C-alpha cells in the first residue's frame, strides 16, 4: 500500500522527524488558509500516485496566500497521467544549502532492514546508484536489536556530516525512521530530499512510504487512510475477492492457480506469439465463486479476444473450477473463446464437465497456449 | 536416499485443528508420513485425524512426548512467525512454514532467531517438501511424484507440480522435491538446497525453477559454477514477460531498480552451464537427455 506524500509526512512527524509546516487541502480556500497560517512562501503540490508531477505542472511555488489559492485552483482537478488531483499539500518552502538522501528498505540479501544514505539527495536514488555508487552508504540494521545508535552515527559520518550537532540530529532522524519502518510494517521509507537548512539543521522536504500489504491486518489506522483512487476498478474488485490481477496490454486473458504457474503461462503464451492481457492468480483452493469473479474481471477488459484457463489442481479441485466457469458463463454471456487446460485433482470429473460446455479443452499448457493464440487471431478451427 | 525428509522424519503439525492443517494432515498421513502429533494451544489432550494423532498445547510438550524432529506450520499469517520461533526454541531441526502472507518484518527477526538456534526453516509461503515414497511435509500432491534420482527445487508451488508431473510421466522419479517459497525473506535459499543435493549420493540431476525478483538465481548460478560440476542442472525462470515494477503475485516476484529480470537470471545460469528450458514442460525432456 502506498501513502500519499501528505500522509507519509504526517507519519514521519509522529515519530519526531522534522517536516515543514503545512497541511493538505481539497479546496483553493483551504489552501489559502493553510498558507496564511504558515505566513511564508509555500509550495503547493498535487497529491497523486504518479512520478513527474512537477513536470506536469502539479507543483507550484506561492509567495502569498492569494497566490497559494490561485495555485491550488489550477492544480486541483488537474489530470496528471490519467489521475485527477483531488488534494494538494501546502507546505512551507524553506531555504536550504544542500539536499541529502535517507531511506530504509527491506533487503532480501542481508535479510534485514537496510538503511541507505547519500550526500547526493534530490534525485532518484537508483540514478545515483547507477552513476555514482560510491556516494551511497548502506548499513543493515541488526535483525533482532534494530538500528543501533552507533550504526546511525556511522551512517551520518559516512556521508560527510562531520559537524557533531548535525551528525547527532541526522542519527536521531535515522533512528526515528527505522522505528517508523518497523512499527508501521513498511517495505520502504524514504526522505528525499532531507535538506540542510541555512542554519545547519535538517528537515524532511519530501518523503515516500510503502506499507507491506501482508501486515495491514494489524494497522487499521493505515487501512482507514488508504486511497484507492489510482487503482483500476478491476484490480480493486480482484483485491476484494482475494484474487491477484494485473492488467497488461495484450489480448489473451489468463486465469491460473498459483503465481509461478501464472507467470509461466504468460511466458508460454508469448512464446507462441501471443500477448497476455493480464496476470491472474486465483490462489490455492479457489472455489466456484472466486472463479466466477475472476472470469468477470477478465471479461471486463475490452481487449480480451481469447481466454486461457490453466489449472493444475493440487489443493484446487479442477471440477470445481470447471463448474465455476460454466456457471459464470450462464450469467456473463460471451462469444470470447475459452480454452481450458485442467490437470490434477478430480481431472476426470472436470473434463467430463467440459464435454458439454462451450469451453475448448487442451491437454498440455503448450497446446492450450497455441489454441489461445490461434483463437485470439480468429484462426482457431471450430 | 533423499534430503531433509524421509521415513525417519517424526513430524508434528502446528495448527493441526485448523481447516488447512487438518485437511493436509490427512493427506500427509495417507501418504505414509510419520505424523507423531499436532499442536493447537488450548486443544491439548485431544486426538484428531480419526483419533490417531495426539494434540498438544505447546511444541515443547509435543517434542518431549513424541521426540519430533520436524514441524510443519499451517497457522494463520498473524501467528506464523511466533509458531516458527516456538518450534525453533524447542530445537526442532526442520521447520516448514506453509503459511502465506506472513508480514515481512516478522520474518527479519524470526530468521535471525532460527539461525541462532541452529535449525533449518523452509518457507514461509511455500508448498513444503516431498520425498516420494517416504514422506510428504506440506502440500505437494503425492500422486504426481515417484521415487527416483532427480532433485527438484523451486520458488513456486503449482508450477513445481507441473514439472514434477512431467518428470514422472517420463519415468524420471525424484529424490526430493522442495518449494523454498515466494517471499522476500525465506529460511532456505536455492544455494542451501543445492549444497544438500550436491552431497546427496542418490541425486543425479537437479531441476531448478526460479522466477523474477531478487538475486537468488544468480547466487545459485555462482554456486553451480564453483561447486556443482558433477551433476547436471536444468532450469526454468518464470516471469520472462513480466513488466518491471509489477509484483507478480508472490511478494518476492518483482523487477525493481533494474534488478531481478528473467533475462539476467537466465544469462547467469547459462554461464554456469545450466540448461534453460523455454517451456516448463520441456524440463522433463531435457533432463531425460542428460541422465
XYZ file of C-alpha atoms in Angstrom:
673
model
C 0.000 0.000 0.000
C 1.262 3.430 -0.985
C 0.891 6.515 1.165
C 0.475 9.964 -0.293
C 3.212 12.468 0.452
C 0.996 14.300 2.932
C 0.220 11.024 4.702
C 3.862 9.956 4.718
C 4.999 13.242 6.253
C 2.316 13.087 8.910
C 3.507 9.599 9.777
C 7.148 10.698 9.963
C 6.184 13.717 12.071
C 4.560 11.340 14.571
C 7.999 9.824 15.048
C 9.608 13.195 15.682
C 11.132 13.685 12.249
C 11.190 17.423 11.434
C 8.932 18.120 8.470
C 7.995 21.509 7.069
C 4.889 23.208 8.351
C 1.739 22.845 6.287
C -1.295 20.728 5.600
C -3.472 19.124 2.993
C -6.233 20.972 1.154
C -9.101 19.828 -1.036
C -10.264 23.349 -1.994
C -8.424 26.534 -3.019
C -9.865 28.302 0.052
C -8.407 25.689 2.343
C -5.058 26.076 0.611
C -5.247 29.798 1.251
C -5.969 29.301 4.960
C -3.031 26.898 5.346
C -0.797 29.381 3.542
C -1.976 32.181 5.869
C -1.190 30.063 8.913
C 2.309 29.333 7.608
C 2.840 33.031 6.924
C 5.711 32.486 4.491
C 6.461 31.337 0.989
C 4.782 27.980 0.297
C 4.868 25.180 -2.208
C 1.589 23.690 -3.441
C 1.941 20.073 -4.525
C -0.527 17.731 -6.240
C -1.154 14.535 -4.245
C -1.321 11.809 -6.877
C 0.377 8.442 -7.138
C 2.468 9.211 -10.215
C 6.012 10.350 -10.789
C 6.834 13.505 -12.714
C 4.069 15.634 -11.224
C 6.443 18.643 -11.173
C 6.967 18.463 -14.925
C 3.227 18.083 -15.431
C 2.647 21.386 -13.625
C 1.445 19.802 -10.405
C 3.913 21.644 -8.160
C 3.841 25.449 -7.800
C 5.520 27.995 -5.550
C 3.430 30.745 -3.981
C 4.730 33.895 -2.259
C 1.466 34.841 -0.594
C -1.874 33.248 0.454
C -3.698 34.622 -2.597
C -1.113 33.032 -4.844
C -1.405 29.735 -2.959
C -5.152 29.816 -3.504
C -4.598 30.520 -7.174
C -2.051 27.680 -7.476
C -4.393 25.246 -5.714
C -7.209 26.270 -8.049
C -5.018 25.423 -11.015
C -3.766 22.116 -9.619
C -6.966 20.706 -8.074
C -8.902 18.829 -10.729
C -5.882 18.706 -12.983
C -5.333 15.433 -14.814
C -1.856 14.018 -14.354
C -1.156 10.863 -16.341
C -4.797 9.820 -16.162
C -5.318 10.630 -12.476
C -7.394 13.546 -11.253
C -5.837 15.645 -8.499
C -8.201 15.747 -5.539
C -5.838 17.003 -2.860
C -2.897 19.358 -2.632
C -0.234 19.605 0.011
C 0.516 23.170 1.038
C 3.885 23.287 2.797
C 6.382 25.931 3.777
C 9.023 26.447 1.081
C 12.228 26.572 3.083
C 15.642 27.833 2.009
C 18.429 25.314 2.275
C 22.069 24.775 1.373
C 22.139 21.086 0.481
C 19.948 18.082 -0.313
C 20.754 14.645 1.087
C 19.023 11.274 0.984
C 17.941 8.945 3.759
C 15.917 5.782 3.331
C 15.283 2.271 4.565
C 14.271 -0.830 2.646
C 13.636 -4.433 3.424
C 16.650 -6.165 1.889
C 16.445 -9.811 0.961
C 20.194 -10.307 0.533
C 21.038 -9.367 4.121
C 17.585 -10.448 5.378
C 17.343 -7.214 7.291
C 16.212 -3.625 7.096
C 18.973 -1.761 5.328
C 19.470 1.945 5.981
C 20.565 3.872 2.921
C 22.062 7.366 2.958
C 23.682 9.561 0.378
C 25.131 13.052 0.299
C 23.590 13.302 -3.163
C 19.924 13.787 -2.463
C 17.148 15.257 -4.531
C 17.379 12.817 -7.417
C 16.283 9.222 -7.787
C 18.494 7.019 -5.623
C 18.580 4.429 -8.441
C 20.150 7.095 -10.626
C 22.847 7.786 -8.030
C 23.359 4.044 -7.650
C 23.903 3.728 -11.384
C 26.122 6.753 -11.925
C 27.980 7.113 -8.627
C 27.534 4.030 -6.452
C 30.268 5.194 -4.067
C 28.055 8.082 -2.999
C 25.620 5.610 -1.404
C 26.162 4.241 2.082
C 24.245 1.175 3.261
C 24.098 -0.176 6.783
C 21.959 -3.192 7.666
C 20.157 -2.725 10.980
C 20.578 -5.589 13.411
C 17.710 -8.004 12.640
C 16.878 -8.523 16.301
C 18.110 -5.383 18.057
C 17.159 -2.889 15.390
C 19.200 0.132 14.285
C 21.794 0.674 16.980
C 22.781 4.206 17.911
C 26.368 3.710 16.785
C 25.118 2.486 13.392
C 23.050 5.634 12.977
C 26.148 7.726 13.821
C 28.270 5.729 11.377
C 25.705 6.495 8.698
C 25.931 10.230 9.433
C 29.712 10.405 9.355
C 29.910 8.164 6.292
C 28.020 10.710 4.198
C 30.243 13.512 5.406
C 28.169 15.144 8.137
C 31.182 15.966 10.259
C 29.600 18.684 12.389
C 28.844 16.967 15.697
C 25.481 18.579 16.270
C 24.345 17.942 12.708
C 25.514 14.323 12.804
C 23.607 13.853 16.049
C 20.424 15.215 14.518
C 20.861 13.003 11.456
C 21.365 9.946 13.654
C 18.186 10.797 15.557
C 16.249 11.088 12.298
C 17.687 7.784 11.053
C 16.691 6.032 14.287
C 13.196 7.522 14.128
C 12.837 6.472 10.510
C 13.858 2.930 11.379
C 11.387 2.867 14.252
C 8.603 4.069 11.955
C 9.584 1.418 9.406
C 9.280 -1.408 11.927
C 6.225 -0.178 13.812
C 4.253 0.597 10.659
C 5.366 -2.532 8.763
C 6.830 -0.578 5.884
C 8.656 -2.076 2.957
C 10.163 1.287 2.003
C 10.568 4.615 3.777
C 12.428 7.367 2.032
C 13.159 11.012 2.801
C 14.313 12.676 -0.374
C 15.408 15.307 -0.066
C 16.375 15.671 3.530
C 17.777 19.190 3.465
C 20.429 21.002 5.427
C 18.943 24.409 6.134
C 20.907 27.627 6.218
C 21.244 27.336 9.995
C 22.669 23.810 9.632
C 19.600 21.981 10.906
C 17.988 19.118 8.986
C 14.456 18.972 7.642
C 12.497 16.453 5.584
C 11.052 18.052 2.456
C 9.602 15.097 0.588
C 9.037 11.523 1.629
C 7.718 8.232 0.371
C 6.295 5.348 2.373
C 5.211 1.914 1.172
C 3.479 -0.466 3.564
C 3.707 -4.276 3.420
C 0.195 -5.389 2.399
C 0.588 -8.615 4.375
C 0.786 -6.588 7.596
C -2.262 -4.376 7.048
C -4.332 -6.635 9.314
C -2.586 -5.021 12.287
C -2.802 -1.449 11.005
C -6.429 -0.367 10.907
C -5.149 3.230 11.148
C -3.449 2.805 7.764
C -6.287 0.878 6.143
C -8.540 3.785 7.135
C -6.477 6.280 5.126
C -5.959 4.035 2.109
C -6.539 5.903 -1.136
C -7.544 3.535 -3.912
C -8.337 6.243 -6.452
C -5.420 5.206 -8.658
C -6.355 1.547 -8.513
C -8.242 0.443 -11.611
C -11.724 -0.874 -10.855
C -10.884 -4.395 -11.985
C -7.830 -4.591 -9.714
C -9.846 -3.280 -6.793
C -12.548 -5.863 -7.408
C -9.889 -8.566 -7.605
C -8.258 -7.443 -4.362
C -11.585 -7.574 -2.573
C -12.134 -11.138 -3.842
C -8.586 -12.108 -2.817
C -7.509 -12.614 -6.417
C -4.234 -11.219 -7.748
C -4.912 -9.446 -11.031
C -2.590 -7.232 -13.003
C -3.752 -5.810 -16.293
C -1.322 -5.966 -19.180
C -1.501 -4.790 -22.771
C -2.221 -7.990 -24.711
C -5.428 -9.703 -25.772
C -5.240 -13.176 -24.230
C -6.841 -13.301 -20.814
C -5.197 -15.774 -18.428
C -6.715 -17.456 -15.383
C -4.300 -19.624 -13.432
C -3.905 -21.090 -9.949
C -0.573 -20.129 -8.389
C 1.660 -17.126 -9.062
C 4.604 -19.050 -10.502
C 2.381 -21.018 -12.869
C 0.539 -17.813 -13.800
C 3.822 -16.173 -14.800
C 4.891 -19.297 -16.682
C 1.535 -19.358 -18.508
C 2.078 -15.775 -19.665
C 5.574 -16.715 -20.818
C 4.303 -19.663 -22.826
C 1.556 -17.550 -24.450
C 4.236 -15.087 -25.507
C 6.496 -17.901 -26.727
C 3.772 -18.917 -29.192
C 3.377 -15.390 -30.489
C 0.512 -14.194 -28.285
C 0.315 -11.307 -25.832
C -1.137 -11.871 -22.374
C -3.884 -9.421 -21.394
C -3.270 -9.958 -17.703
C -1.661 -11.802 -14.847
C -4.321 -13.507 -12.767
C -3.802 -15.891 -9.868
C -6.972 -17.315 -8.319
C -4.842 -18.707 -5.467
C -4.922 -22.105 -3.847
C -8.180 -23.954 -3.251
C -10.320 -21.452 -5.145
C -13.991 -22.382 -5.380
C -16.747 -21.687 -7.874
C -17.496 -18.163 -6.670
C -13.914 -16.949 -6.962
C -13.628 -18.409 -10.446
C -16.818 -16.558 -11.428
C -15.430 -13.210 -10.209
C -12.111 -13.891 -11.943
C -13.865 -14.555 -15.232
C -15.901 -11.366 -14.919
C -12.734 -9.384 -14.259
C -11.008 -10.812 -17.321
C -14.065 -10.157 -19.490
C -14.245 -6.564 -18.291
C -11.102 -5.894 -20.325
C -12.328 -4.962 -23.817
C -9.009 -6.027 -25.380
C -9.508 -9.679 -24.498
C -10.057 -11.848 -27.594
C -9.447 -15.275 -26.026
C -9.125 -16.710 -22.546
C -6.705 -19.371 -21.394
C -7.626 -21.215 -18.239
C -4.663 -23.136 -16.850
C -5.334 -25.046 -13.652
C -3.019 -27.555 -12.073
C -5.103 -28.984 -9.268
C -3.316 -29.777 -6.074
C -5.476 -28.245 -3.368
C -7.643 -26.741 -6.069
C -10.136 -29.216 -7.487
C -10.384 -28.798 -11.226
C -14.027 -29.906 -11.474
C -14.889 -27.105 -9.065
C -13.110 -24.634 -11.357
C -14.865 -26.021 -14.437
C -18.207 -25.709 -12.657
C -17.368 -22.118 -11.710
C -16.564 -21.153 -15.274
C -19.605 -22.884 -16.729
C -21.977 -21.307 -14.206
C -20.354 -17.913 -14.714
C -20.913 -18.235 -18.439
C -24.628 -18.618 -17.818
C -24.596 -15.178 -16.185
C -21.996 -13.420 -18.272
C -22.772 -14.311 -21.843
C -19.762 -14.007 -24.088
C -18.599 -15.125 -27.512
C -14.977 -14.981 -26.496
C -13.443 -18.436 -26.862
C -12.258 -20.013 -23.616
C -9.538 -22.628 -23.745
C -9.369 -24.783 -20.635
C -6.428 -26.875 -19.616
C -7.317 -28.745 -16.465
C -4.950 -31.205 -14.821
C -4.713 -32.787 -11.384
C -7.199 -33.354 -8.568
C -10.598 -34.516 -9.936
C -9.371 -34.169 -13.503
C -11.766 -36.735 -14.991
C -14.803 -35.068 -13.470
C -13.556 -31.695 -14.706
C -13.003 -32.919 -18.249
C -16.417 -34.601 -18.306
C -17.973 -31.225 -17.452
C -16.144 -29.604 -20.360
C -17.586 -32.107 -22.864
C -20.992 -30.460 -22.983
C -19.817 -26.918 -22.468
C -18.681 -24.196 -24.859
C -15.161 -24.471 -23.411
C -12.388 -25.754 -25.656
C -10.197 -28.263 -23.901
C -6.429 -28.657 -24.113
C -4.231 -31.363 -22.615
C -0.951 -29.532 -22.184
C -0.010 -25.959 -21.424
C 1.698 -25.695 -24.807
C -1.432 -26.903 -26.610
C -3.601 -24.567 -24.542
C -1.376 -21.598 -25.317
C -1.271 -22.390 -29.025
C -5.047 -22.698 -29.175
C -5.473 -19.449 -27.244
C -3.115 -17.628 -29.603
C -4.979 -19.015 -32.639
C -8.325 -18.083 -31.094
C -7.115 -14.541 -30.365
C -6.225 -14.187 -34.038
C -9.512 -15.740 -35.164
C -7.721 -18.695 -36.755
C -8.779 -21.461 -34.382
C -10.814 -24.003 -36.337
C -14.252 -24.501 -34.827
C 18.256 -41.545 -0.474
C 16.925 -38.043 -0.254
C 17.417 -34.762 1.540
C 15.813 -33.310 4.665
C 12.776 -35.597 4.954
C 12.420 -39.369 4.758
C 10.974 -42.347 6.629
C 12.867 -41.302 9.774
C 11.107 -37.939 9.899
C 8.954 -37.597 13.019
C 6.614 -34.774 12.150
C 4.372 -32.551 14.212
C 1.784 -30.224 12.699
C 1.377 -26.730 14.183
C -2.185 -25.615 13.601
C -3.409 -29.204 13.197
C -7.007 -28.444 14.155
C -7.400 -25.597 11.655
C -9.124 -26.113 8.309
C -5.893 -26.214 6.273
C -3.958 -28.032 8.985
C -6.451 -30.832 9.332
C -7.023 -31.281 5.595
C -3.326 -31.502 4.812
C -2.525 -33.656 7.834
C -4.945 -36.231 6.430
C -3.133 -36.075 3.091
C 0.282 -36.398 4.756
C -0.838 -39.347 6.885
C -2.435 -41.024 3.851
C 0.888 -40.636 2.039
C 2.623 -42.529 4.818
C 4.329 -39.612 6.533
C 5.113 -40.318 10.170
C 2.928 -37.635 11.780
C 3.549 -38.076 15.508
C 1.497 -35.205 16.871
C -0.050 -31.821 16.456
C -0.087 -28.519 18.313
C -3.033 -26.212 18.895
C -2.960 -24.095 22.065
C -6.000 -24.993 24.153
C -6.693 -28.277 22.421
C -4.066 -30.350 24.232
C -5.141 -33.844 25.233
C -7.428 -34.366 22.254
C -6.848 -36.861 19.470
C -7.600 -35.874 15.874
C -7.401 -37.395 12.378
C -9.699 -40.297 13.270
C -8.265 -40.459 16.764
C -4.785 -41.288 15.515
C -2.863 -38.096 16.195
C -2.413 -36.588 19.693
C -2.747 -32.813 20.091
C -0.541 -30.806 22.480
C -0.821 -27.260 23.800
C 2.818 -26.396 23.133
C 5.560 -27.504 20.788
C 7.796 -28.154 23.807
C 5.359 -30.700 25.182
C 4.837 -32.278 21.753
C 8.591 -32.673 21.259
C 9.118 -34.065 24.765
C 6.402 -36.686 24.376
C 6.836 -37.644 20.721
C 10.512 -36.985 20.011
C 9.508 -34.998 16.933
C 12.375 -33.747 14.745
C 10.355 -31.769 12.204
C 7.387 -29.431 12.247
C 5.088 -28.161 9.543
C 3.183 -24.932 10.150
C -0.325 -24.151 8.859
C -1.239 -21.475 11.395
C -2.725 -18.200 10.072
C -0.302 -15.474 8.952
C -0.597 -13.199 12.027
C 0.655 -16.042 14.237
C 3.010 -17.841 11.850
C 6.245 -16.105 12.890
C 5.550 -16.926 16.520
C 4.910 -20.544 15.576
C 8.283 -20.678 13.800
C 10.030 -19.182 16.841
C 8.306 -21.642 19.144
C 9.476 -24.612 17.072
C 12.997 -23.178 16.805
C 13.202 -22.606 20.557
C 12.426 -26.292 21.103
C 15.272 -27.353 18.840
C 13.056 -28.797 16.093
C 15.646 -29.436 13.376
C 13.435 -28.822 10.362
C 10.638 -26.250 10.364
C 8.464 -25.924 7.279
C 6.155 -22.917 7.158
C 3.418 -23.255 4.545
C 1.533 -20.112 5.619
C 1.183 -17.367 3.013
C 1.120 -13.649 3.812
C 3.447 -13.543 6.815
C 4.453 -9.895 7.395
C 7.990 -9.410 6.115
C 9.117 -7.552 9.246
C 8.177 -10.583 11.334
C 10.495 -12.690 9.218
C 13.510 -10.400 9.762
C 13.816 -11.163 13.470
C 12.442 -14.690 13.113
C 15.001 -15.712 10.509
C 17.814 -14.348 12.699
C 16.451 -16.292 15.652
C 16.125 -19.509 13.647
C 19.759 -19.169 12.567
C 20.841 -18.587 16.142
C 19.015 -21.755 17.219
C 20.904 -23.679 14.556
C 17.804 -25.181 12.982
C 16.558 -25.074 9.397
C 13.487 -23.201 8.213
C 11.856 -23.771 4.824
C 9.463 -21.056 3.689
C 7.265 -19.290 4.588
C 4.756 -19.164 1.726
C 5.949 -22.457 0.290
C 4.458 -25.836 -0.669
C 6.910 -27.773 1.510
C 8.830 -30.934 0.702
C 8.148 -34.343 -0.728
C 10.460 -37.343 -0.735
C 8.490 -39.707 -2.962
C 7.550 -42.955 -1.322
C 8.830 -41.794 2.075
C 7.409 -38.566 3.413
C 5.321 -35.576 2.423
C 5.738 -32.472 4.551
C 3.475 -29.755 3.225
C 1.008 -29.617 0.378
C 2.757 -31.002 -2.715
C 0.314 -33.566 -4.188
C 1.799 -37.006 -3.561
C 0.184 -38.738 -6.522
C 2.149 -36.797 -9.165
C 5.567 -37.855 -7.859
C 7.510 -41.119 -7.884
C 10.809 -42.179 -6.300
C 13.974 -41.594 -8.288
C 17.107 -39.536 -8.611
C 16.061 -36.060 -9.767
C 16.232 -33.309 -7.157
C 13.660 -30.542 -7.658
C 13.934 -27.107 -6.048
C 11.582 -24.216 -6.735
C 10.328 -20.827 -5.568
C 6.851 -21.651 -6.748
C 4.003 -24.060 -5.943
C 1.746 -25.190 -8.763
C 4.471 -24.577 -11.340
C 6.546 -27.117 -9.423
C 3.692 -29.631 -9.543
C 3.544 -29.156 -13.293
C 7.247 -30.006 -13.558
C 7.118 -32.972 -11.148
C 4.157 -34.345 -13.095
C 6.039 -34.047 -16.384
C 9.116 -35.760 -14.891
C 7.020 -38.628 -13.563
C 5.322 -39.094 -16.939
C 8.772 -39.656 -18.464
C 9.672 -42.141 -15.696
C 12.066 -39.674 -14.153
C 11.495 -40.169 -10.445
C 12.524 -37.618 -7.840
C 14.859 -37.887 -4.852
C 13.261 -34.936 -3.050
C 11.112 -32.023 -4.260
C 11.345 -28.756 -2.329
C 9.465 -25.496 -2.672
C 11.505 -22.826 -0.876
C 8.820 -20.135 -1.043
C 7.991 -16.930 -2.847
C 8.583 -14.335 -0.139
C 11.464 -11.827 0.056
C 12.783 -13.304 3.300
C 12.844 -17.080 3.412
C 14.651 -19.573 5.626
C 16.355 -21.688 2.995
C 17.779 -20.456 -0.296
C 18.454 -22.152 -3.618
C 22.136 -22.357 -2.663
C 21.326 -24.111 0.626
C 19.290 -26.741 -1.196
C 21.853 -27.137 -3.973
C 24.502 -27.858 -1.331
C 22.321 -30.629 0.070
C 21.601 -32.103 -3.362
C 25.307 -31.931 -4.180
C 26.076 -34.073 -1.120
C 23.176 -36.455 -1.704
C 24.542 -39.623 -3.237
C 21.270 -40.566 -4.911
C 20.511 -37.257 -6.570
C 21.871 -37.460 -10.110
C 20.438 -34.352 -11.693
C 18.757 -31.198 -10.424
C 15.832 -29.146 -11.647
C 15.745 -25.517 -10.507
C 12.611 -23.445 -11.004
C 13.157 -19.777 -10.395
C 11.213 -16.627 -11.001
C 11.758 -12.895 -11.366
C 12.789 -10.758 -8.397
C 15.822 -10.778 -6.121
C 19.120 -12.408 -6.959
C 18.678 -15.942 -5.600
C 19.026 -17.484 -9.070
C 22.223 -15.528 -9.752
C 23.657 -16.778 -6.454
C 22.613 -20.293 -7.410
C 24.456 -19.838 -10.712
C 27.645 -18.833 -8.871
C 27.367 -21.878 -6.622
C 26.740 -24.208 -9.557
C 29.733 -22.833 -11.437
C 32.063 -23.256 -8.451
C 30.870 -26.395 -6.706
C 28.336 -28.351 -8.674
C 30.339 -29.720 -11.546
C 29.322 -33.364 -11.322
C 25.530 -33.041 -11.512
C 23.643 -31.545 -14.434
C 21.130 -28.774 -13.726
C 18.126 -27.821 -15.833
C 16.320 -24.578 -15.012
C 13.221 -22.615 -15.892
C 12.672 -18.991 -14.940
C 9.082 -17.797 -14.714
C 8.180 -14.200 -15.454
C 10.088 -13.623 -18.681
C 7.234 -11.479 -19.930
C 6.525 -9.672 -16.642
C 6.759 -5.878 -16.802
C 9.068 -4.090 -14.311
C 7.552 -2.635 -11.159
C 4.586 -5.020 -11.019
C 4.503 -7.573 -8.250
C 3.572 -10.882 -9.845
C 1.555 -12.444 -7.056
C 4.449 -13.554 -4.877
C 5.729 -10.832 -2.561
C 9.214 -11.600 -3.857
C 8.428 -11.618 -7.569
C 9.038 -8.074 -8.708
C 11.551 -6.479 -11.013
C 12.695 -3.327 -9.248
C 15.580 -0.940 -9.732
C 16.590 -2.853 -12.859
C 17.354 -5.974 -10.807
C 15.742 -9.378 -10.847
C 14.876 -9.717 -14.530
C 14.436 -13.166 -16.054
C 16.996 -12.290 -18.724
C 19.735 -11.621 -16.131
C 18.963 -14.851 -14.324
C 18.940 -16.932 -17.491
C 22.252 -15.404 -18.616
C 23.875 -16.107 -15.234
C 22.638 -19.692 -15.180
C 23.702 -20.323 -18.778
C 27.193 -19.057 -17.969
C 27.299 -21.651 -15.195
C 26.488 -24.410 -17.700
C 22.836 -24.774 -16.720
C 20.434 -25.830 -19.473
C 17.480 -23.432 -19.703
C 14.030 -24.696 -20.642
C 11.748 -22.447 -22.704
C 8.614 -24.260 -21.609
C 8.186 -25.592 -18.094
C 7.251 -28.978 -19.548
C 10.418 -29.047 -21.677
C 12.349 -29.537 -18.456
C 11.497 -33.214 -18.234
C 12.646 -33.928 -21.805
C 15.885 -32.023 -21.222
C 16.569 -33.962 -18.020
C 15.894 -37.225 -19.876
C 18.646 -36.370 -22.361
C 21.112 -35.627 -19.590
C 20.753 -38.720 -17.392
